Amino acid sequence: MEDRSENNIQQVRSDKFPCQVIPRTRLQVWFFRVCSTILLWTCLVHIVAVDELWHPRLLTGFTTRISWITRPSLHLQHSFHAPPPLAPPRKYTSNGFLKVSCNGGLNQMRAAICDMVSVARLLNLTLVVPELDKKSFWADPSDFEDIFNVRHFIDSLRDEVHIIKRLPKRFSRKYGFEAFKMHPVSWSNEKYYLEQILPLFSKHKVVHFNRTDTRLANNGIPLDLQKLRCRVNFQGLKFTPQIETLGHKLVRILQEKGPFVALHLRYEMDMLAFSGCTHGCTVEEAEELKRLRYAYPWWREKEIVSEERRQQGLCPLTPEEATLILQALGFSKETQIYIASGEIYGSERRLAPLKAAFPRIVKKETLLDPAELQQFQNHTSQMAALDFMVSVASNTFIPTYDGNMAKVVEGHRRYFGFRKSILPDRKKLVELLDLHQNGTLPWDDFALAVRQAHEKRMGQPFHRRAIQDKPKEEDYFYANPQECLCEGTDCEDLLAPGKSSQATMTE
């Protein structure tokens, strides 16, 4: 009776709730599958991460295919590698503390930071995390940690230099201490720092370099210090996660639409005012630029003849000139072009010819939601960091002026495999442009002459040009860090003039 009663109860429950038992079973199966899938993929990702760190032979074949699934785009791959184990810190007796205040824009400061780490290593100093320029034309309030990953900077270089975030309290103004302030002589070599600068630390303990631009020579520096400059530049200075995430997103959006050119159109107010270049500007605009130049005392040269400077190749290409050069180089109307710059002087009026010739022109402001860029507004160095990332990852990089960003990006593109960088010969181009625009040089001849003038200006390997006693005129170390480009290869063979054209990277 009890069994029959129990059976009757089960039957009633089944009849009353006919859909309750089966769905519960399916839900359990579905939940089990989801959990198993998540667990499986988590394991695979960890296997790949371990393989990247240790490369055990047993896992190499198995993880090769998996890594292609989980690995990001080749252009950005180096940024996502699992960090290697930290090297033990270098043990040395510090001769004192080096405090530095960088001056200039993002890439001038970047090069200066690399130099200052190398100086600290040479002199066995403790380096304080550099201060960034907040008083220049850009008035960017960003601190080091707002742009660069400060923990990575300290940890990744600890086997070379001891870096601290701030001076010990006993060396603060609160305790009446004043650091010795100075700026080193530009383009100085190892001997200068050992003989002239090192003794200052015995006397003052803390020395504050209040200018850091180009304070270390391009050439004649020991190989280990040259390689340290590269290590800081290419490995030690990582952008913050916020900047890297948005920069990677920009590159991904562009790459999904096909190959793209990064055009560093340096036709911005500060550059035009500083250089005195007013070609194509209205009379009112030329006057505005002149007033700005006089307003900034550290822009020493005041009276400038714009056309003379342009004929010497010392002016940035105008948007109209850049349009003709791109067309002459063979870029079609369908070319995707990313404008890597701030606000163009003259705005849409000056950009109109470029956009008419190349409708697929984009910039970060058109590719991203305004809310995504909100955190970077009024922080020109952080915005420049986004342009820097896109420029390094582009299929072709073309700067219209050889300023600090153009040079540092050029060096990065050489380091990452001699990626194609078309480096305009502006002096030659001005000559050709004027001949074409006055009707003397037909289009076909103009285009041919432009292409021929740039056959060997595509970012190919070559020896850095050194000029005795004229460091400003020689090739910049950070544009062509040749000491760091030949690991595992015959440098002389790679950099030989006859080999340059063979090493050119195609899109």
Coordinates of C-alpha atoms in Angstrom, one line a residue:
M1 CA 0.0 0.0 0.0
E2 CA 2.8 2.3 0.9
D3 CA 4.5 1.7 -2.5
R4 CA 1.3 2.2 -4.4
S5 CA 0.6 5.4 -2.5
E6 CA 4.1 6.7 -3.3
N7 CA 3.6 5.8 -6.9
N8 CA 0.3 7.7 -7.0
I9 CA 2.0 10.8 -5.5
Q10 CA 4.7 10.7 -8.1
Q11 CA 2.1 10.4 -10.8
V12 CA 0.1 13.3 -9.5
R13 CA 3.3 15.4 -9.4
S14 CA 4.2 14.4 -12.9
D15 CA 0.7 15.1 -14.2
K16 CA 0.4 18.4 -12.4
F17 CA 3.8 19.7 -13.4
P18 CA 4.6 17.9 -16.7
C19 CA 7.5 20.2 -17.8
Q20 CA 9.4 20.5 -14.5
V21 CA 11.6 17.4 -14.4
I22 CA 13.1 17.4 -18.0
P23 CA 14.1 21.1 -18.2
R24 CA 15.9 20.8 -14.9
T25 CA 18.0 18.0 -16.4
R26 CA 18.7 20.0 -19.6
L27 CA 19.7 23.0 -17.6
Q28 CA 22.2 20.9 -15.6
V29 CA 23.7 19.5 -18.9
W30 CA 23.9 23.0 -20.4
F31 CA 25.5 24.4 -17.2
F32 CA 28.1 21.6 -17.2
R33 CA 29.0 22.2 -20.8
V34 CA 29.5 26.0 -20.3
C35 CA 31.7 25.4 -17.2
S36 CA 33.7 22.7 -19.0
T37 CA 34.3 25.0 -22.0
I38 CA 35.4 27.9 -19.8
L39 CA 37.7 25.6 -17.9
L40 CA 39.2 24.1 -21.1
W41 CA 39.9 27.5 -22.6
T42 CA 41.4 28.8 -19.4
C43 CA 43.8 25.9 -19.3
L44 CA 44.8 26.4 -23.0
V45 CA 45.5 30.1 -22.4
H46 CA 47.7 29.2 -19.4
I47 CA 49.5 26.6 -21.4
V48 CA 50.2 29.2 -24.1
A49 CA 51.4 31.7 -21.5
V50 CA 53.7 29.1 -19.9
D51 CA 55.0 28.2 -23.4
E52 CA 55.8 31.9 -24.2
L53 CA 57.8 32.1 -21.0
W54 CA 59.7 28.9 -20.9
H55 CA 59.4 27.4 -24.4
P56 CA 59.5 23.7 -23.3
R57 CA 60.1 21.4 -26.2
L58 CA 57.3 19.1 -25.1
L59 CA 54.7 21.9 -25.5
T60 CA 56.1 23.6 -28.6
G61 CA 54.3 21.6 -31.3
F62 CA 51.0 21.4 -29.3
T63 CA 50.8 25.1 -28.5
T64 CA 51.8 26.4 -31.9
R65 CA 48.3 26.2 -33.4
I66 CA 46.6 27.4 -30.1
S67 CA 48.8 30.4 -30.0
W68 CA 47.5 31.6 -33.4
I69 CA 44.0 31.6 -31.9
T70 CA 44.9 33.5 -28.8
R71 CA 47.6 35.7 -30.2
P72 CA 46.8 39.3 -31.2
S73 CA 47.7 41.0 -34.5
L74 CA 51.3 40.7 -35.5
H75 CA 51.8 44.5 -35.3
L76 CA 50.8 44.6 -31.7
Q77 CA 52.1 41.2 -30.6
H78 CA 55.1 42.4 -28.6
S79 CA 52.8 44.4 -26.3
F80 CA 50.8 41.4 -25.2
H81 CA 53.6 38.9 -24.4
A82 CA 53.6 37.5 -20.9
P83 CA 56.2 39.4 -18.9
P84 CA 59.4 37.4 -18.3
P85 CA 60.6 36.8 -14.7
L86 CA 62.2 39.9 -13.3
A87 CA 66.0 40.0 -13.3
P88 CA 67.6 40.4 -9.9
P89 CA 68.4 44.0 -9.1
R90 CA 71.9 45.2 -9.8
K91 CA 73.9 45.7 -6.6
Y92 CA 76.1 48.8 -6.5
T93 CA 77.0 51.6 -4.2
S94 CA 75.1 54.7 -5.4
N95 CA 77.1 57.9 -5.9
G96 CA 74.0 60.1 -5.4
F97 CA 70.5 60.9 -6.6
L98 CA 69.8 62.2 -10.1
K99 CA 66.6 64.2 -10.5
V100 CA 65.5 65.2 -14.0
S101 CA 62.9 67.5 -15.4
C102 CA 62.2 66.7 -19.0
N103 CA 61.3 69.5 -21.5
G104 CA 59.5 69.4 -24.8
G105 CA 56.8 67.2 -26.3
L106 CA 56.1 63.5 -25.7
N107 CA 58.8 62.1 -27.9
Q108 CA 61.5 64.7 -27.0
M109 CA 60.9 63.7 -23.4
R110 CA 60.9 60.0 -24.3
A111 CA 64.4 60.2 -25.8
A112 CA 65.6 62.3 -22.9
I113 CA 64.4 59.7 -20.4
C114 CA 66.3 57.0 -22.3
D115 CA 69.4 59.2 -22.1
M116 CA 69.0 60.0 -18.4
V117 CA 68.7 56.3 -17.5
S118 CA 71.9 55.7 -19.4
V119 CA 73.7 58.5 -17.6
A120 CA 72.5 57.2 -14.2
R121 CA 73.9 53.8 -15.2
L122 CA 77.2 55.2 -16.3
L123 CA 77.7 57.2 -13.1
N124 CA 76.2 54.6 -10.7
L125 CA 73.5 56.9 -9.6
T126 CA 70.0 56.4 -8.2
L127 CA 67.5 57.8 -10.6
V128 CA 64.3 59.5 -9.5
V129 CA 61.3 58.9 -11.8
P130 CA 61.5 61.8 -14.3
E131 CA 59.3 64.9 -14.1
L132 CA 57.5 65.8 -17.3
D133 CA 57.2 69.2 -18.9
K134 CA 54.1 71.2 -17.8
K135 CA 55.2 74.7 -18.8
S136 CA 55.7 74.4 -22.5
F137 CA 53.3 75.5 -25.3
W138 CA 51.1 72.4 -24.7
A139 CA 50.7 73.0 -21.0
D140 CA 50.0 69.3 -20.4
P141 CA 49.5 68.6 -16.7
S142 CA 50.3 64.9 -17.1
D143 CA 52.8 63.3 -14.8
F144 CA 55.0 60.3 -15.7
E145 CA 52.6 57.8 -14.4
D146 CA 49.8 59.3 -16.4
I147 CA 51.6 58.4 -19.6
F148 CA 54.0 55.6 -18.8
N149 CA 53.6 52.4 -16.8
V150 CA 55.8 53.5 -13.9
R151 CA 56.0 50.1 -12.1
H152 CA 57.1 48.4 -15.3
F153 CA 59.6 51.2 -15.9
I154 CA 61.2 50.6 -12.5
D155 CA 61.1 46.8 -12.4
S156 CA 62.2 46.2 -16.0
L157 CA 65.4 48.2 -15.6
R158 CA 66.3 47.3 -12.0
D159 CA 69.1 45.1 -13.2
E160 CA 70.8 48.2 -14.6
V161 CA 69.7 51.2 -12.5
H162 CA 68.0 51.7 -9.2
I163 CA 64.9 53.9 -9.8
I164 CA 62.8 55.4 -7.1
K165 CA 59.5 57.3 -7.3
R166 CA 60.6 60.2 -5.1
L167 CA 63.6 61.4 -3.1
P168 CA 64.1 60.3 0.5
K169 CA 62.5 62.8 2.9
R170 CA 65.8 64.1 4.2
F171 CA 66.4 65.5 0.7
S172 CA 63.1 67.5 0.6
R173 CA 62.6 71.2 0.9
K174 CA 60.6 70.5 4.0
Y175 CA 63.9 69.7 5.7
G176 CA 65.7 72.7 4.2
F177 CA 67.4 70.8 1.5
E178 CA 68.0 72.3 -2.0
A179 CA 69.2 70.2 -4.9
F180 CA 71.9 71.5 -7.1
K181 CA 70.2 72.6 -10.4
M182 CA 71.9 72.6 -13.8
H183 CA 71.5 71.5 -17.3
P184 CA 74.2 69.4 -18.9
V185 CA 75.9 70.5 -22.1
S186 CA 74.1 69.3 -25.2
W187 CA 75.4 66.3 -27.2
S188 CA 77.9 65.4 -24.5
N189 CA 79.9 62.2 -24.4
E190 CA 81.0 59.7 -21.7
K191 CA 84.1 61.7 -20.8
Y192 CA 82.1 64.8 -20.0
Y193 CA 79.7 63.0 -17.6
L194 CA 82.5 61.2 -15.8
E195 CA 84.8 64.2 -15.5
Q196 CA 82.5 67.1 -15.2
I197 CA 79.2 65.7 -13.7
L198 CA 80.2 62.8 -11.5
P199 CA 82.2 65.0 -9.0
L200 CA 79.1 67.2 -8.4
F201 CA 77.4 64.3 -6.6
S202 CA 80.2 64.0 -4.1
K203 CA 79.5 67.6 -3.1
H204 CA 75.8 67.9 -3.5
K205 CA 74.4 64.3 -3.2
V206 CA 71.4 65.3 -5.3
V207 CA 71.8 67.0 -8.7
H208 CA 68.7 68.2 -10.6
F209 CA 69.0 68.4 -14.4
N210 CA 66.4 71.0 -15.4
R211 CA 66.8 70.5 -19.1
T212 CA 67.3 67.1 -20.7
D213 CA 66.8 67.4 -24.5
T214 CA 69.7 66.0 -26.6
R215 CA 72.1 65.9 -23.6
L216 CA 73.8 62.7 -24.8
A217 CA 75.8 62.4 -28.0
N218 CA 74.5 60.3 -31.0
N219 CA 77.9 58.7 -31.6
G220 CA 81.0 57.8 -29.7
I221 CA 79.1 56.3 -26.8
P222 CA 80.1 52.9 -25.5
L223 CA 78.1 50.0 -27.0
D224 CA 76.6 48.9 -23.7
L225 CA 75.2 52.4 -23.1
Q226 CA 73.8 52.6 -26.7
K227 CA 72.1 49.3 -26.1
L228 CA 70.7 50.5 -22.8
R229 CA 69.2 53.5 -24.5
C230 CA 67.4 51.1 -26.9
R231 CA 66.3 48.9 -24.0
V232 CA 64.7 51.8 -22.3
N233 CA 63.1 53.1 -25.5
F234 CA 61.7 49.8 -26.8
Q235 CA 61.1 47.8 -23.6
G236 CA 61.3 50.0 -20.5
L237 CA 58.9 52.7 -21.6
K238 CA 55.4 51.2 -21.9
F239 CA 52.3 53.3 -22.0
T240 CA 49.7 53.0 -19.3
P241 CA 47.1 50.3 -19.7
Q242 CA 44.5 52.9 -20.5
I243 CA 46.5 54.3 -23.3
E244 CA 47.6 50.9 -24.6
T245 CA 44.1 49.6 -24.6
L246 CA 42.7 52.5 -26.7
G247 CA 45.7 52.5 -28.9
H248 CA 45.3 48.8 -29.7
K249 CA 41.6 49.5 -30.4
L250 CA 42.5 52.2 -32.9
V251 CA 44.9 49.9 -34.7
R252 CA 42.4 47.1 -34.8
I253 CA 39.7 49.3 -36.3
L254 CA 42.1 50.4 -39.0
Q255 CA 43.5 47.0 -39.8
E256 CA 40.0 45.5 -40.1
K257 CA 39.4 48.0 -43.0
G258 CA 42.7 47.0 -44.7
P259 CA 46.2 48.4 -45.0
F260 CA 46.6 52.0 -44.0
V261 CA 49.0 54.9 -44.2
A262 CA 49.8 57.0 -41.1
L263 CA 50.4 60.6 -42.2
H264 CA 52.1 62.6 -39.5
L265 CA 50.8 66.0 -40.7
R266 CA 52.8 68.3 -38.6
Y267 CA 50.9 71.4 -39.7
E268 CA 50.0 72.6 -36.3
M269 CA 50.0 76.1 -34.7
D270 CA 53.0 75.5 -32.4
M271 CA 55.2 74.1 -35.2
L272 CA 54.3 76.9 -37.6
A273 CA 54.9 79.6 -35.0
F274 CA 58.2 78.1 -33.9
S275 CA 59.5 77.5 -37.4
G276 CA 58.2 80.7 -38.9
C277 CA 56.7 78.9 -41.8
T278 CA 53.6 80.6 -43.2
H279 CA 53.4 79.3 -46.8
G280 CA 49.7 79.1 -47.7
C281 CA 48.6 81.1 -44.7
T282 CA 46.5 84.3 -44.9
V283 CA 48.1 87.6 -43.8
E284 CA 46.1 87.5 -40.6
E285 CA 47.2 83.9 -39.8
A286 CA 50.9 84.9 -40.5
E287 CA 50.6 87.7 -38.0
E288 CA 48.9 85.5 -35.4
L289 CA 51.8 83.0 -35.7
K290 CA 54.4 85.7 -35.4
R291 CA 52.7 87.1 -32.2
L292 CA 52.8 83.6 -30.7
R293 CA 56.5 83.1 -31.5
Y294 CA 57.3 86.4 -29.7
A295 CA 55.1 85.3 -26.7
Y296 CA 57.3 82.3 -25.9
P297 CA 60.8 83.4 -24.8
W298 CA 62.4 79.9 -25.2
W299 CA 61.7 80.1 -29.0
R300 CA 64.8 82.1 -29.5
E301 CA 64.6 82.9 -33.2
K302 CA 62.1 85.7 -33.8
E303 CA 62.6 87.3 -37.2
I304 CA 62.2 84.6 -39.8
V305 CA 61.8 84.8 -43.5
S306 CA 59.3 82.1 -44.3
E307 CA 60.0 81.6 -48.0
E308 CA 63.8 81.3 -47.4
R309 CA 63.2 78.7 -44.7
R310 CA 60.9 76.8 -47.0
Q311 CA 63.4 76.7 -49.9
Q312 CA 65.9 75.3 -47.5
G313 CA 63.6 72.4 -46.7
L314 CA 63.1 73.5 -43.1
C315 CA 59.3 73.9 -43.2
P316 CA 56.6 71.2 -42.7
L317 CA 54.8 70.3 -45.9
T318 CA 51.4 72.0 -46.1
P319 CA 48.2 69.8 -46.4
E320 CA 48.0 70.9 -50.1
E321 CA 51.6 69.9 -50.7
A322 CA 51.2 66.6 -48.9
T323 CA 48.2 65.8 -51.2
L324 CA 50.3 66.2 -54.3
I325 CA 53.2 64.2 -52.9
L326 CA 50.9 61.3 -51.9
Q327 CA 49.4 61.3 -55.4
A328 CA 52.8 61.4 -57.0
L329 CA 54.0 58.5 -54.9
G330 CA 51.2 56.4 -56.3
F331 CA 48.7 56.3 -53.5
S332 CA 45.2 55.8 -54.9
K333 CA 42.0 57.5 -54.0
E334 CA 41.0 54.3 -52.1
T335 CA 44.0 54.5 -49.7
Q336 CA 43.1 54.5 -46.1
I337 CA 44.9 57.4 -44.4
Y338 CA 45.1 58.1 -40.7
I339 CA 46.0 61.7 -39.7
A340 CA 48.4 61.4 -36.8
S341 CA 48.5 64.9 -35.4
G342 CA 46.6 67.4 -33.3
E343 CA 44.5 70.2 -34.6
I344 CA 45.5 71.3 -38.1
Y345 CA 46.1 75.0 -38.4
G346 CA 43.4 76.4 -40.6
S347 CA 41.2 73.4 -39.8
E348 CA 38.9 72.0 -42.4
R349 CA 39.7 74.8 -45.0
R350 CA 43.3 73.5 -45.2
L351 CA 42.3 69.8 -45.1
A352 CA 39.7 70.1 -47.9
P353 CA 42.1 69.3 -50.9
L354 CA 43.5 66.3 -49.0
K355 CA 40.1 64.9 -48.2
A356 CA 38.9 65.5 -51.8
A357 CA 41.8 63.5 -53.1
F358 CA 41.6 60.8 -50.4
P359 CA 38.1 60.3 -49.1
R360 CA 39.1 57.6 -46.7
I361 CA 40.9 59.9 -44.4
V362 CA 40.3 59.3 -40.7
K363 CA 41.7 60.4 -37.3
K364 CA 41.2 59.2 -33.8
E365 CA 38.3 61.6 -33.2
T366 CA 36.4 60.1 -36.1
L367 CA 37.2 56.4 -35.2
L368 CA 36.4 56.5 -31.5
D369 CA 33.4 57.5 -29.5
P370 CA 33.9 61.0 -27.8
A371 CA 33.4 59.4 -24.5
E372 CA 36.5 57.1 -25.1
L373 CA 38.7 60.1 -25.7
Q374 CA 37.2 62.2 -22.9
Q375 CA 39.9 61.1 -20.3
F376 CA 42.6 62.3 -22.7
Q377 CA 41.2 65.7 -23.5
N378 CA 43.5 68.6 -22.7
H379 CA 46.4 66.1 -22.3
T380 CA 48.3 66.5 -25.5
S381 CA 51.0 64.1 -24.6
Q382 CA 48.5 61.3 -23.9
M383 CA 46.7 62.0 -27.2
A384 CA 50.1 62.0 -28.9
A385 CA 50.8 58.6 -27.4
L386 CA 47.7 57.2 -29.3
D387 CA 49.0 58.6 -32.5
F388 CA 52.5 57.2 -31.8
M389 CA 51.0 53.7 -31.4
V390 CA 49.1 53.9 -34.6
S391 CA 52.1 55.3 -36.5
V392 CA 54.4 52.5 -35.4
A393 CA 51.8 49.8 -36.4
S394 CA 50.8 51.3 -39.8
N395 CA 51.6 49.7 -43.1
T396 CA 53.3 52.9 -44.3
F397 CA 54.4 55.9 -42.2
I398 CA 54.9 59.3 -43.8
P399 CA 55.9 62.4 -41.7
T400 CA 55.6 65.8 -43.3
Y401 CA 58.3 67.2 -41.0
D402 CA 61.3 65.5 -39.3
G403 CA 60.5 66.5 -35.8
N404 CA 60.9 64.4 -32.7
M405 CA 57.9 62.2 -33.2
A406 CA 58.8 61.5 -36.8
K407 CA 62.3 60.5 -35.8
V408 CA 61.3 58.3 -32.8
V409 CA 58.6 56.5 -34.8
E410 CA 61.1 56.0 -37.6
G411 CA 63.5 54.3 -35.1
H412 CA 60.7 52.1 -33.7
R413 CA 59.8 51.0 -37.2
R414 CA 63.4 50.1 -38.0
Y415 CA 63.6 48.1 -34.7
F416 CA 60.4 46.2 -35.5
G417 CA 61.7 44.9 -38.9
F418 CA 62.4 47.9 -41.1
R419 CA 58.8 48.7 -41.8
K420 CA 58.1 51.0 -44.7
S421 CA 58.6 54.7 -43.8
I422 CA 58.7 57.3 -46.6
L423 CA 60.9 60.1 -45.4
P424 CA 60.3 63.2 -47.5
D425 CA 63.2 65.1 -48.9
R426 CA 61.5 68.4 -48.3
K427 CA 64.2 70.6 -50.0
K428 CA 63.9 68.6 -53.2
L429 CA 60.1 68.4 -52.9
V430 CA 59.7 72.2 -52.6
E431 CA 61.8 72.6 -55.8
L432 CA 59.7 70.1 -57.7
L433 CA 56.4 71.4 -56.3
D434 CA 57.2 75.0 -57.4
L435 CA 58.2 73.8 -60.9
H436 CA 55.0 71.8 -61.2
Q437 CA 52.7 74.5 -59.9
N438 CA 54.1 77.2 -62.2
G439 CA 53.5 75.0 -65.2
T440 CA 57.2 74.2 -65.9
L441 CA 57.0 70.5 -64.9
P442 CA 54.2 68.4 -66.3
W443 CA 52.4 66.0 -63.9
D444 CA 54.0 62.8 -65.2
D445 CA 57.5 64.2 -65.0
F446 CA 56.7 65.6 -61.5
A447 CA 55.5 62.2 -60.3
L448 CA 58.4 60.4 -61.7
A449 CA 60.9 62.8 -60.1
V450 CA 59.2 62.5 -56.7
R451 CA 59.4 58.7 -56.8
Q452 CA 63.0 58.7 -57.9
A453 CA 63.9 61.1 -55.1
H454 CA 62.5 58.7 -52.5
E455 CA 63.7 55.3 -53.7
K456 CA 66.3 55.2 -51.0
R457 CA 64.2 57.0 -48.3
M458 CA 61.9 54.2 -47.5
G459 CA 63.3 53.2 -44.1
Q460 CA 65.9 50.8 -45.5
P461 CA 68.9 49.8 -43.4
F462 CA 71.9 52.1 -43.6
H463 CA 74.7 53.4 -41.4
R464 CA 73.9 56.4 -39.2
R465 CA 75.7 59.4 -40.6
A466 CA 78.1 61.1 -38.2
I467 CA 79.5 64.6 -38.6
Q468 CA 82.4 65.7 -36.5
D469 CA 81.5 68.7 -34.3
K470 CA 78.1 69.1 -36.0
P471 CA 75.8 66.9 -34.0
K472 CA 72.7 68.8 -35.0
E473 CA 73.3 68.0 -38.6
E474 CA 74.1 64.3 -38.3
D475 CA 71.6 61.5 -38.1
Y476 CA 69.7 61.2 -34.8
F477 CA 70.4 58.1 -32.7
Y478 CA 66.8 57.5 -32.0
A479 CA 65.8 57.6 -35.7
N480 CA 68.4 54.9 -36.6
P481 CA 69.7 53.0 -33.5
Q482 CA 71.9 50.8 -35.7
E483 CA 73.6 49.3 -32.7
C484 CA 70.4 47.6 -31.7
L485 CA 69.1 46.4 -35.1
C486 CA 71.5 43.5 -35.9
E487 CA 71.1 40.9 -33.1
G488 CA 72.1 37.6 -34.5
T489 CA 73.0 38.9 -38.0
D490 CA 76.0 40.4 -39.7
C491 CA 75.5 44.1 -39.1
E492 CA 78.0 45.2 -41.8
D493 CA 76.2 43.0 -44.3
L494 CA 72.8 44.3 -43.3
L495 CA 73.8 48.0 -43.3
A496 CA 76.0 48.0 -46.4
P497 CA 74.8 50.5 -49.0
G498 CA 74.4 47.8 -51.7
K499 CA 72.1 45.8 -49.4
S500 CA 69.8 48.6 -48.5
S501 CA 67.3 48.3 -51.3
Q502 CA 67.1 44.5 -50.8
A503 CA 66.1 44.9 -47.2
T504 CA 63.2 47.3 -48.0
M505 CA 59.9 46.0 -46.5
T506 CA 56.8 46.0 -48.6
E507 CA 53.3 46.7 -47.4

